[in-house]
Amino acid sequence: MRNYIIKRLLLIPLTLFGILLVNFLIIQLAPGGPVEHTLAKFRGMNTSATAQLANTAQMHIDSGSRYQGAQGVPEDLIKELEKQFGFDKPAHIRFWKMIKDYACFDFGKSFYQDKSVIKLIGERMPVSVSLGLWSTLIIYLIAIPLGIKKAVTDGSNFDIWSSFAVILGSAIPVFLFAVFLIVFLAGGTYLQWFPLRGLTSDNWEELSLFGKIVDYFWHITLPVLAMVIGGFASLTMLTKNSFLDEINKQYVLTAKAKGLSQNQILYGHVFRNAMLIVVAGFPSLLIKMLFTGALLIEVIFSLNGIGLLGYEAIMSRDYPVIFGTMYIFALLGLLLKLISDITYSLVDPRINFEKL
């Protein structure tokens, strides 16, 4: 296992390089950019009649510009913007500089916020981590026992009705369920049991330690509940099918013939084998909860998390933030996948990754 871990760790830099290269090339081909974004804002503010006349007079100066919307903008300003955003250098030089900086975890500064990318990520990360960890924990605490129960009572009324509830929950979009929770429990129209936005109250600093804990869970209840509803269905069915597959195997029949109780068979023999596929899916579920799944929830509940940060960066073409968050996402995903493989081996020593 040690050699496998070393090989996987050595592959991480190469994988990150490939991810950055592909996305860098895509960004170069994508329309728009920070310069055009800034020019659009510049022209949007410049709406007076005098400015319009000045723009018309200068259109011939900038007619050859490679930026859409650059007409009427002084050439010096365009060059200054290119220098500010680093576009005065060829693409390959910018890419290699980015690779060198990222190797030292230097992600540079945001184009539009006077903060370093690592500081922005550090400020937003606790929100996403809170949502992701609590959602993943609750999903596993619900889905695994429910999946086991459904496997043991396969075909019963409980199995049928619980399957209906699980499928119904998975069919409802997460954002729609989040809006439903806000309207009925936080909007004031019906009940106002929970706060509408944020993870803490305005007077959070003035609260006692116990008051801070209560306030935190009071704010996070609805966002986590919305994420759990949309995430536990697939894990529940995966757990059920995995246990059903193991229950029908010969070694279970042998254990029953020896007089072992159902709990002894289920948790002493079946559980280890059936949980392999569930353990293998943990990294992808955690990454989904941390980043992808939390994006809409962060927008709806006004939570300043890492998903919202990445979305805002894409919309404003803030390239340092885009690549910085992507680099962190990819690195965490690769490390979590390695941890999953190690856990896989610990759960079932028969699995040997050394041959891979």
CSV table of C-alpha atoms in Angstrom, one decimal:
chain,number,residue,atom,x,y,z
A,1,MET,CA,0.0,0.0,0.0
A,2,ARG,CA,2.9,2.3,0.7
A,3,ASN,CA,4.1,2.2,-2.9
A,4,TYR,CA,0.6,2.8,-4.2
A,5,ILE,CA,0.3,5.9,-2.0
A,6,ILE,CA,3.7,7.2,-3.2
A,7,LYS,CA,2.7,6.7,-6.8
A,8,ARG,CA,-0.6,8.5,-6.3
A,9,LEU,CA,1.1,11.4,-4.5
A,10,LEU,CA,3.6,11.7,-7.4
A,11,LEU,CA,0.7,11.8,-9.9
A,12,ILE,CA,-1.1,14.6,-8.2
A,13,PRO,CA,1.2,17.4,-9.6
A,14,LEU,CA,0.9,16.0,-13.1
A,15,THR,CA,-2.9,15.8,-12.8
A,16,LEU,CA,-3.1,19.4,-11.5
A,17,PHE,CA,-0.8,20.5,-14.4
A,18,GLY,CA,-3.2,18.9,-16.9
A,19,ILE,CA,-6.3,20.4,-15.3
A,20,LEU,CA,-4.8,23.9,-15.3
A,21,LEU,CA,-3.5,23.5,-18.9
A,22,VAL,CA,-6.9,22.4,-20.3
A,23,ASN,CA,-8.8,25.1,-18.4
A,24,PHE,CA,-6.2,27.8,-19.4
A,25,LEU,CA,-6.7,26.9,-23.0
A,26,ILE,CA,-10.5,27.0,-22.7
A,27,ILE,CA,-10.3,30.4,-21.0
A,28,GLN,CA,-8.1,31.8,-23.9
A,29,LEU,CA,-10.7,30.7,-26.4
A,30,ALA,CA,-13.8,31.8,-24.4
A,31,PRO,CA,-15.3,35.2,-25.5
A,32,GLY,CA,-14.9,38.1,-23.2
A,33,GLY,CA,-12.4,38.7,-20.5
A,34,PRO,CA,-11.4,41.0,-17.7
A,35,VAL,CA,-10.4,43.7,-20.1
A,36,GLU,CA,-13.7,43.6,-22.0
A,37,HIS,CA,-15.6,43.4,-18.7
A,38,THR,CA,-13.9,46.6,-17.5
A,39,LEU,CA,-14.4,48.3,-20.8
A,40,ALA,CA,-18.1,47.5,-20.7
A,41,LYS,CA,-18.3,49.0,-17.2
A,42,PHE,CA,-16.4,52.0,-18.4
A,43,ARG,CA,-18.7,52.6,-21.3
A,44,GLY,CA,-21.8,51.9,-19.1
A,45,MET,CA,-20.8,54.8,-16.8
A,46,ASN,CA,-19.9,57.1,-19.6
A,47,THR,CA,-23.4,58.0,-20.7
A,48,SER,CA,-23.6,61.8,-20.9
A,49,ALA,CA,-24.2,63.5,-24.2
A,50,THR,CA,-20.7,65.0,-24.2
A,51,ALA,CA,-19.2,61.7,-23.6
A,52,GLN,CA,-21.2,60.2,-26.5
A,53,LEU,CA,-19.9,62.9,-28.8
A,54,ALA,CA,-16.4,62.3,-27.7
A,55,ASN,CA,-16.8,58.5,-28.2
A,56,THR,CA,-18.0,59.1,-31.8
A,57,ALA,CA,-15.1,61.3,-32.5
A,58,GLN,CA,-12.6,58.7,-31.3
A,59,MET,CA,-14.2,55.6,-32.9
A,60,HIS,CA,-11.7,55.6,-35.8
A,61,ILE,CA,-8.8,55.5,-33.4
A,62,ASP,CA,-9.9,52.2,-31.9
A,63,SER,CA,-11.6,50.6,-34.8
A,64,GLY,CA,-8.8,48.1,-35.1
A,65,SER,CA,-8.9,47.0,-31.4
A,66,ARG,CA,-9.3,43.3,-30.7
A,67,TYR,CA,-11.7,44.1,-27.9
A,68,GLN,CA,-15.4,44.3,-28.5
A,69,GLY,CA,-16.8,47.5,-27.1
A,70,ALA,CA,-13.4,49.3,-27.2
A,71,GLN,CA,-14.6,52.0,-29.5
A,72,GLY,CA,-14.3,55.4,-27.9
A,73,VAL,CA,-12.0,54.2,-25.2
A,74,PRO,CA,-8.5,55.8,-25.2
A,75,GLU,CA,-5.8,53.4,-26.4
A,76,ASP,CA,-3.6,54.2,-23.4
A,77,LEU,CA,-6.4,53.0,-21.1
A,78,ILE,CA,-6.6,49.7,-23.0
A,79,LYS,CA,-2.9,49.2,-22.7
A,80,GLU,CA,-3.0,50.1,-19.0
A,81,LEU,CA,-5.7,47.5,-18.5
A,82,GLU,CA,-3.8,44.8,-20.4
A,83,LYS,CA,-0.8,45.5,-18.2
A,84,GLN,CA,-2.8,45.6,-15.0
A,85,PHE,CA,-4.4,42.2,-15.8
A,86,GLY,CA,-1.2,40.7,-17.2
A,87,PHE,CA,-2.4,40.4,-20.8
A,88,ASP,CA,0.6,42.4,-22.1
A,89,LYS,CA,2.6,39.2,-22.1
A,90,PRO,CA,2.1,36.1,-24.4
A,91,ALA,CA,-0.2,33.3,-23.3
A,92,HIS,CA,2.6,30.7,-22.7
A,93,ILE,CA,4.6,33.1,-20.5
A,94,ARG,CA,1.5,33.8,-18.4
A,95,PHE,CA,0.8,30.1,-18.1
A,96,TRP,CA,4.3,29.2,-16.9
A,97,LYS,CA,4.3,32.0,-14.4
A,98,MET,CA,1.0,30.7,-13.1
A,99,ILE,CA,2.4,27.2,-12.8
A,100,LYS,CA,5.4,28.4,-10.8
A,101,ASP,CA,3.3,30.5,-8.5
A,102,TYR,CA,0.7,27.8,-7.9
A,103,ALA,CA,3.5,25.4,-7.0
A,104,CYS,CA,4.2,27.7,-4.1
A,105,PHE,CA,0.4,28.2,-3.4
A,106,ASP,CA,0.7,31.8,-4.6
A,107,PHE,CA,-2.6,32.5,-6.4
A,108,GLY,CA,-2.0,36.3,-6.8
A,109,LYS,CA,-4.6,39.0,-6.1
A,110,SER,CA,-8.2,39.3,-7.3
A,111,PHE,CA,-8.7,41.6,-10.3
A,112,TYR,CA,-11.6,43.4,-8.7
A,113,GLN,CA,-11.1,43.0,-4.9
A,114,ASP,CA,-8.1,44.4,-3.1
A,115,LYS,CA,-7.4,41.0,-1.5
A,116,SER,CA,-5.2,38.0,-2.3
A,117,VAL,CA,-7.0,34.9,-3.7
A,118,ILE,CA,-5.8,32.8,-0.8
A,119,LYS,CA,-7.3,35.3,1.6
A,120,LEU,CA,-10.7,35.3,-0.2
A,121,ILE,CA,-10.7,31.5,-0.2
A,122,GLY,CA,-9.8,31.4,3.5
A,123,GLU,CA,-12.7,33.8,4.3
A,124,ARG,CA,-15.2,31.9,2.3
A,125,MET,CA,-14.1,28.3,3.0
A,126,PRO,CA,-15.6,28.0,6.5
A,127,VAL,CA,-19.1,28.5,5.2
A,128,SER,CA,-18.7,25.8,2.5
A,129,VAL,CA,-17.0,23.4,4.9
A,130,SER,CA,-19.8,23.9,7.4
A,131,LEU,CA,-22.5,23.1,4.8
A,132,GLY,CA,-20.6,20.2,3.3
A,133,LEU,CA,-19.5,18.5,6.4
A,134,TRP,CA,-22.9,18.7,8.2
A,135,SER,CA,-24.8,17.7,5.1
A,136,THR,CA,-22.6,14.7,4.4
A,137,LEU,CA,-22.7,13.6,8.0
A,138,ILE,CA,-26.5,13.8,8.2
A,139,ILE,CA,-26.9,12.1,4.8
A,140,TYR,CA,-24.7,9.1,5.9
A,141,LEU,CA,-26.5,8.9,9.3
A,142,ILE,CA,-29.9,8.7,7.5
A,143,ALA,CA,-29.1,6.9,4.3
A,144,ILE,CA,-27.0,3.9,5.6
A,145,PRO,CA,-29.5,2.8,8.4
A,146,LEU,CA,-32.4,3.4,6.0
A,147,GLY,CA,-30.8,1.4,3.2
A,148,ILE,CA,-30.0,-1.5,5.6
A,149,LYS,CA,-33.6,-1.5,6.9
A,150,LYS,CA,-34.9,-1.5,3.3
A,151,ALA,CA,-32.7,-4.4,2.4
A,152,VAL,CA,-33.7,-6.5,5.4
A,153,THR,CA,-37.4,-5.7,4.7
A,154,ASP,CA,-37.2,-5.9,1.0
A,155,GLY,CA,-40.7,-6.0,-0.6
A,156,SER,CA,-42.5,-5.0,2.6
A,157,ASN,CA,-44.9,-2.0,3.0
A,158,PHE,CA,-42.1,-0.1,4.7
A,159,ASP,CA,-39.8,-0.7,1.7
A,160,ILE,CA,-42.4,0.4,-0.8
A,161,TRP,CA,-43.4,3.6,1.0
A,162,SER,CA,-39.9,4.6,1.9
A,163,SER,CA,-38.8,4.1,-1.7
A,164,PHE,CA,-41.7,6.4,-2.8
A,165,ALA,CA,-40.5,9.0,-0.3
A,166,VAL,CA,-36.9,8.7,-1.4
A,167,ILE,CA,-37.7,9.0,-5.1
A,168,LEU,CA,-40.0,11.9,-4.4
A,169,GLY,CA,-37.3,13.7,-2.5
A,170,SER,CA,-34.7,13.1,-5.2
A,171,ALA,CA,-37.1,14.3,-7.9
A,172,ILE,CA,-37.6,17.7,-6.3
A,173,PRO,CA,-34.8,20.2,-7.3
A,174,VAL,CA,-32.7,21.4,-4.4
A,175,PHE,CA,-33.3,25.0,-5.2
A,176,LEU,CA,-37.0,24.5,-5.3
A,177,PHE,CA,-37.0,22.8,-1.9
A,178,ALA,CA,-34.9,25.6,-0.5
A,179,VAL,CA,-37.4,28.2,-1.7
A,180,PHE,CA,-40.2,26.1,-0.2
A,181,LEU,CA,-38.4,26.1,3.1
A,182,ILE,CA,-37.9,29.9,3.0
A,183,VAL,CA,-41.5,30.6,2.1
A,184,PHE,CA,-43.0,28.4,4.8
A,185,LEU,CA,-40.4,28.6,7.6
A,186,ALA,CA,-38.4,31.8,7.1
A,187,GLY,CA,-40.4,34.1,4.9
A,188,GLY,CA,-42.9,35.5,7.3
A,189,THR,CA,-45.9,34.6,5.1
A,190,TYR,CA,-46.6,31.4,7.1
A,191,LEU,CA,-44.0,30.7,9.8
A,192,GLN,CA,-40.9,32.6,10.7
A,193,TRP,CA,-39.1,30.0,12.8
A,194,PHE,CA,-35.7,30.4,11.1
A,195,PRO,CA,-33.6,33.4,9.8
A,196,LEU,CA,-33.7,34.2,6.1
A,197,ARG,CA,-30.0,34.7,5.4
A,198,GLY,CA,-26.5,34.3,6.7
A,199,LEU,CA,-24.9,31.9,9.1
A,200,THR,CA,-24.8,34.2,12.2
A,201,SER,CA,-26.9,37.0,13.6
A,202,ASP,CA,-25.7,40.6,13.6
A,203,ASN,CA,-25.1,40.5,17.4
A,204,TRP,CA,-23.2,37.2,17.2
A,205,GLU,CA,-20.0,38.7,18.8
A,206,GLU,CA,-22.0,39.8,21.8
A,207,LEU,CA,-23.5,36.4,22.5
A,208,SER,CA,-22.2,33.9,25.0
A,209,LEU,CA,-20.5,30.7,23.9
A,210,PHE,CA,-23.7,28.7,24.3
A,211,GLY,CA,-25.6,31.5,22.5
A,212,LYS,CA,-23.2,31.4,19.6
A,213,ILE,CA,-23.6,27.7,19.2
A,214,VAL,CA,-27.4,27.9,19.3
A,215,ASP,CA,-27.4,30.9,16.8
A,216,TYR,CA,-25.1,29.0,14.4
A,217,PHE,CA,-27.3,25.9,14.3
A,218,TRP,CA,-30.4,28.1,14.1
A,219,HIS,CA,-29.0,29.7,10.9
A,220,ILE,CA,-27.6,26.6,9.3
A,221,THR,CA,-30.7,24.3,9.7
A,222,LEU,CA,-32.5,25.3,6.6
A,223,PRO,CA,-29.5,25.3,4.2
A,224,VAL,CA,-28.4,21.9,5.4
A,225,LEU,CA,-31.9,20.4,5.3
A,226,ALA,CA,-32.3,21.5,1.7
A,227,MET,CA,-28.9,19.9,0.8
A,228,VAL,CA,-29.7,16.7,2.7
A,229,ILE,CA,-33.1,16.2,0.9
A,230,GLY,CA,-31.4,16.3,-2.5
A,231,GLY,CA,-28.5,14.1,-1.6
A,232,PHE,CA,-29.5,11.1,0.5
A,233,ALA,CA,-31.7,9.3,-2.1
A,234,SER,CA,-28.9,7.8,-4.2
A,235,LEU,CA,-26.9,6.7,-1.2
A,236,THR,CA,-29.9,5.1,0.4
A,237,MET,CA,-30.6,3.0,-2.7
A,238,LEU,CA,-26.9,2.2,-3.2
A,239,THR,CA,-26.8,0.9,0.4
A,240,LYS,CA,-29.9,-1.2,0.0
A,241,ASN,CA,-28.7,-2.8,-3.3
A,242,SER,CA,-25.3,-3.4,-1.9
A,243,PHE,CA,-26.7,-5.2,1.2
A,244,LEU,CA,-29.2,-7.2,-0.9
A,245,ASP,CA,-26.4,-8.4,-3.1
A,246,GLU,CA,-24.4,-9.6,-0.1
A,247,ILE,CA,-27.4,-11.1,1.8
A,248,ASN,CA,-28.1,-13.5,-1.1
A,249,LYS,CA,-24.5,-14.9,-1.1
A,250,GLN,CA,-23.5,-18.4,0.1
A,251,TYR,CA,-21.6,-17.3,3.2
A,252,VAL,CA,-24.7,-15.7,4.6
A,253,LEU,CA,-26.6,-19.0,4.2
A,254,THR,CA,-23.8,-20.8,5.9
A,255,ALA,CA,-23.8,-18.3,8.8
A,256,LYS,CA,-27.6,-18.8,9.2
A,257,ALA,CA,-27.1,-22.6,9.2
A,258,LYS,CA,-24.6,-22.2,12.1
A,259,GLY,CA,-27.3,-20.5,14.1
A,260,LEU,CA,-26.0,-16.9,14.1
A,261,SER,CA,-28.6,-14.2,14.7
A,262,GLN,CA,-29.7,-11.8,12.1
A,263,ASN,CA,-27.8,-8.9,13.7
A,264,GLN,CA,-24.6,-11.0,14.0
A,265,ILE,CA,-24.8,-11.9,10.3
A,266,LEU,CA,-25.8,-8.4,9.2
A,267,TYR,CA,-23.2,-6.4,11.1
A,268,GLY,CA,-20.5,-9.1,11.7
A,269,HIS,CA,-20.3,-10.4,8.1
A,270,VAL,CA,-22.4,-8.5,5.6
A,271,PHE,CA,-21.7,-5.0,6.7
A,272,ARG,CA,-18.0,-5.0,5.9
A,273,ASN,CA,-18.5,-6.3,2.4
A,274,ALA,CA,-21.6,-4.3,1.6
A,275,MET,CA,-20.0,-1.0,2.8
A,276,LEU,CA,-17.1,-1.1,0.3
A,277,ILE,CA,-19.1,0.6,-2.5
A,278,VAL,CA,-20.5,3.1,-0.1
A,279,VAL,CA,-17.1,4.0,1.2
A,280,ALA,CA,-15.8,4.4,-2.3
A,281,GLY,CA,-18.5,7.0,-3.0
A,282,PHE,CA,-17.6,9.2,0.0
A,283,PRO,CA,-15.1,11.5,-1.7
A,284,SER,CA,-17.4,12.4,-4.6
A,285,LEU,CA,-20.3,13.0,-2.3
A,286,LEU,CA,-18.2,15.2,0.0
A,287,ILE,CA,-16.8,17.2,-3.0
A,288,LYS,CA,-20.4,17.6,-4.3
A,289,MET,CA,-21.7,18.8,-1.0
A,290,LEU,CA,-18.7,21.1,-0.4
A,291,PHE,CA,-18.7,22.9,-3.7
A,292,THR,CA,-21.1,21.9,-6.5
A,293,GLY,CA,-24.2,21.2,-4.5
A,294,ALA,CA,-23.7,24.2,-2.2
A,295,LEU,CA,-23.7,26.8,-5.0
A,296,LEU,CA,-27.4,27.3,-5.3
A,297,ILE,CA,-27.9,27.0,-1.6
A,298,GLU,CA,-25.3,29.7,-1.0
A,299,VAL,CA,-27.0,32.0,-3.5
A,300,ILE,CA,-30.6,31.4,-2.1
A,301,PHE,CA,-29.7,31.8,1.5
A,302,SER,CA,-27.1,34.6,0.9
A,303,LEU,CA,-24.2,32.6,2.3
A,304,ASN,CA,-20.7,33.8,1.3
A,305,GLY,CA,-19.2,30.4,0.6
A,306,ILE,CA,-16.5,29.2,-1.9
A,307,GLY,CA,-19.1,28.1,-4.5
A,308,LEU,CA,-20.6,31.6,-4.6
A,309,LEU,CA,-17.1,33.0,-4.8
A,310,GLY,CA,-16.3,30.9,-7.9
A,311,TYR,CA,-19.5,31.7,-9.5
A,312,GLU,CA,-19.0,35.5,-9.0
A,313,ALA,CA,-15.5,35.2,-10.4
A,314,ILE,CA,-16.7,33.4,-13.5
A,315,MET,CA,-19.3,36.1,-14.1
A,316,SER,CA,-16.8,38.9,-13.7
A,317,ARG,CA,-13.9,37.1,-15.5
A,318,ASP,CA,-11.8,37.3,-12.3
A,319,TYR,CA,-9.2,34.8,-13.6
A,320,PRO,CA,-7.0,34.6,-10.5
A,321,VAL,CA,-10.0,33.6,-8.4
A,322,ILE,CA,-11.3,31.2,-11.0
A,323,PHE,CA,-8.0,29.3,-11.3
A,324,GLY,CA,-7.3,29.6,-7.6
A,325,THR,CA,-10.6,28.0,-6.5
A,326,MET,CA,-10.3,25.4,-9.3
A,327,TYR,CA,-6.8,24.5,-8.1
A,328,ILE,CA,-8.0,24.0,-4.5
A,329,PHE,CA,-11.1,22.0,-5.7
A,330,ALA,CA,-8.9,19.7,-7.8
A,331,LEU,CA,-6.3,19.2,-5.1
A,332,LEU,CA,-8.9,18.4,-2.4
A,333,GLY,CA,-10.6,16.0,-4.8
A,334,LEU,CA,-7.4,14.1,-5.5
A,335,LEU,CA,-6.5,13.9,-1.8
A,336,LEU,CA,-10.0,12.7,-0.8
A,337,LYS,CA,-9.9,10.1,-3.6
A,338,LEU,CA,-6.6,8.8,-2.2
A,339,ILE,CA,-8.0,8.7,1.3
A,340,SER,CA,-11.0,6.8,-0.1
A,341,ASP,CA,-8.7,4.2,-1.6
A,342,ILE,CA,-6.8,3.8,1.7
A,343,THR,CA,-10.1,3.4,3.6
A,344,TYR,CA,-11.2,0.9,0.9
A,345,SER,CA,-8.1,-1.2,1.8
A,346,LEU,CA,-8.6,-0.9,5.5
A,347,VAL,CA,-12.3,-2.1,5.2
A,348,ASP,CA,-11.3,-5.1,3.1
A,349,PRO,CA,-7.6,-6.2,3.3
A,350,ARG,CA,-8.2,-8.4,0.3
A,351,ILE,CA,-8.1,-5.4,-1.9
A,352,ASN,CA,-4.6,-4.7,-3.1
A,353,PHE,CA,-3.8,-1.5,-4.9
A,354,GLU,CA,-0.1,-2.4,-5.3
A,355,LYS,CA,-0.9,-4.3,-8.6
A,356,LEU,CA,-2.4,-1.1,-10.2
